[in-house]
C-alpha positions as semicolon CSV with decimal commas, in nm:
position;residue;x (nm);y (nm);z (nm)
1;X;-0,608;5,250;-1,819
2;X;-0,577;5,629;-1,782
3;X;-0,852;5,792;-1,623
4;X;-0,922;6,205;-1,698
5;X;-0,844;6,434;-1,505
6;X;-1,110;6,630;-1,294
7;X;-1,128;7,009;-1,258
8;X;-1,226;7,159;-0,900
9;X;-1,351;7,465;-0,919
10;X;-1,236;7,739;-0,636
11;X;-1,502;7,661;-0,306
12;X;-1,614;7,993;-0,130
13;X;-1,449;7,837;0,186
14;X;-1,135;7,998;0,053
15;X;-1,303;8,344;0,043
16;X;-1,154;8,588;0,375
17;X;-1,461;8,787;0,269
18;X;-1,781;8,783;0,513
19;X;-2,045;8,699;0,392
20;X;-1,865;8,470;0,182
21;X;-1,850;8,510;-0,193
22;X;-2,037;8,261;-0,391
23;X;-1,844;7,961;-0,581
24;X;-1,769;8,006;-0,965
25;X;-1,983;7,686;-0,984
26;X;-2,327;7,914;-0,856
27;X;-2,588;8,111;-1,053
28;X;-2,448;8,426;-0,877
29;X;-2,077;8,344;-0,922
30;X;-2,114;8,702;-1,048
31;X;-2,178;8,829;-0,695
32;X;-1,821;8,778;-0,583
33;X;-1,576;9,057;-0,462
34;X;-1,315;9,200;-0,729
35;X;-1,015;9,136;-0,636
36;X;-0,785;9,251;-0,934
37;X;-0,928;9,513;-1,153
38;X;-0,724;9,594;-1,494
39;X;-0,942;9,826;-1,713
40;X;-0,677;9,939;-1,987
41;X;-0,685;9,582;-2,066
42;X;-1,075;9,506;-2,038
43;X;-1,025;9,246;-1,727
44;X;-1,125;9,174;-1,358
45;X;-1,051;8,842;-1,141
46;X;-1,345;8,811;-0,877
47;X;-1,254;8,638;-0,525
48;X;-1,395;8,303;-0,679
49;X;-1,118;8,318;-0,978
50;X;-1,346;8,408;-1,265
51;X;-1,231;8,623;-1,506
52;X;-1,472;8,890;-1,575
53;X;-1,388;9,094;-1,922
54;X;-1,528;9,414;-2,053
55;X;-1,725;9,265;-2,305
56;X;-1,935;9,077;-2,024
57;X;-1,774;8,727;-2,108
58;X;-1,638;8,526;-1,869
59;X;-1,381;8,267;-1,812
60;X;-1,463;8,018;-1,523
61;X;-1,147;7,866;-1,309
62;X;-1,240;7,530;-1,501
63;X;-1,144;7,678;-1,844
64;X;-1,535;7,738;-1,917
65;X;-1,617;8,019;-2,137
66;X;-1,960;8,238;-2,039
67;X;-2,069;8,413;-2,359
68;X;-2,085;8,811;-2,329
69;X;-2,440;8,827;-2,246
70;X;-2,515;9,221;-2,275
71;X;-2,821;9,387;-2,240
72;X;-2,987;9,576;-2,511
73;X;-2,816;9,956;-2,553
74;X;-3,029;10,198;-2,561
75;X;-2,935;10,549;-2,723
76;X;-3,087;10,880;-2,624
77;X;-3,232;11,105;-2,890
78;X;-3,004;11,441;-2,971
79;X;-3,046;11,721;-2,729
80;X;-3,186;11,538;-2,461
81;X;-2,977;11,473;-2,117
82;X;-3,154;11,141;-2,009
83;X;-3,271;10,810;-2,163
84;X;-3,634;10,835;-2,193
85;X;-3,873;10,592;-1,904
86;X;-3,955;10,270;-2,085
87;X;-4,319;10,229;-2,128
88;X;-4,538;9,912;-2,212
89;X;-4,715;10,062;-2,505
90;X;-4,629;10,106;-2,860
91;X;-4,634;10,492;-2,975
């Protein structure tokens, strides 16, 4: 009987970086160094081998995909230069 194969996932003991980055298995796999950067087509490789695209998705080493997970975009109102300071209470 055939058993399935496992996927490994890039360690940060491969990482010539010091500190080291973290593993594409960690909360912060985010935190690693960018290693190949290739804007015109909306894609970075960090030191840990995930795949980091413009759209904030991600592609894991493992063939895992990570949702774009943007933030709220906030537009300023015409004629001013700045986004206005957030504030805790309703106008």
């Amino acid at each position: 009987m055939a058993t399935a194969p496992t996927t490994t996932l890039p360690r940060a003991d491969n990482c010539p970086h010091q500190p080291t980055c973290p593993p594409a298995d960690a909360a912060d796999h985010d935190g690693a160094r960018l290693i190949c950067f290739h804007p015109e087509q909306g894609w970075g490789k960090l030191c840990n081998g995930v795949l980091l695209f413009d759209d904030t998705g991600e592609l894991l080493p493992g063939g895992q995909v990570v949702a774009p997970h943007r933030g709220a975009v906030r537009v300023p109102a015409a004629g001013t230069r700045s986004l206005p300071a957030a504030t805790d209470s309703a106008p």
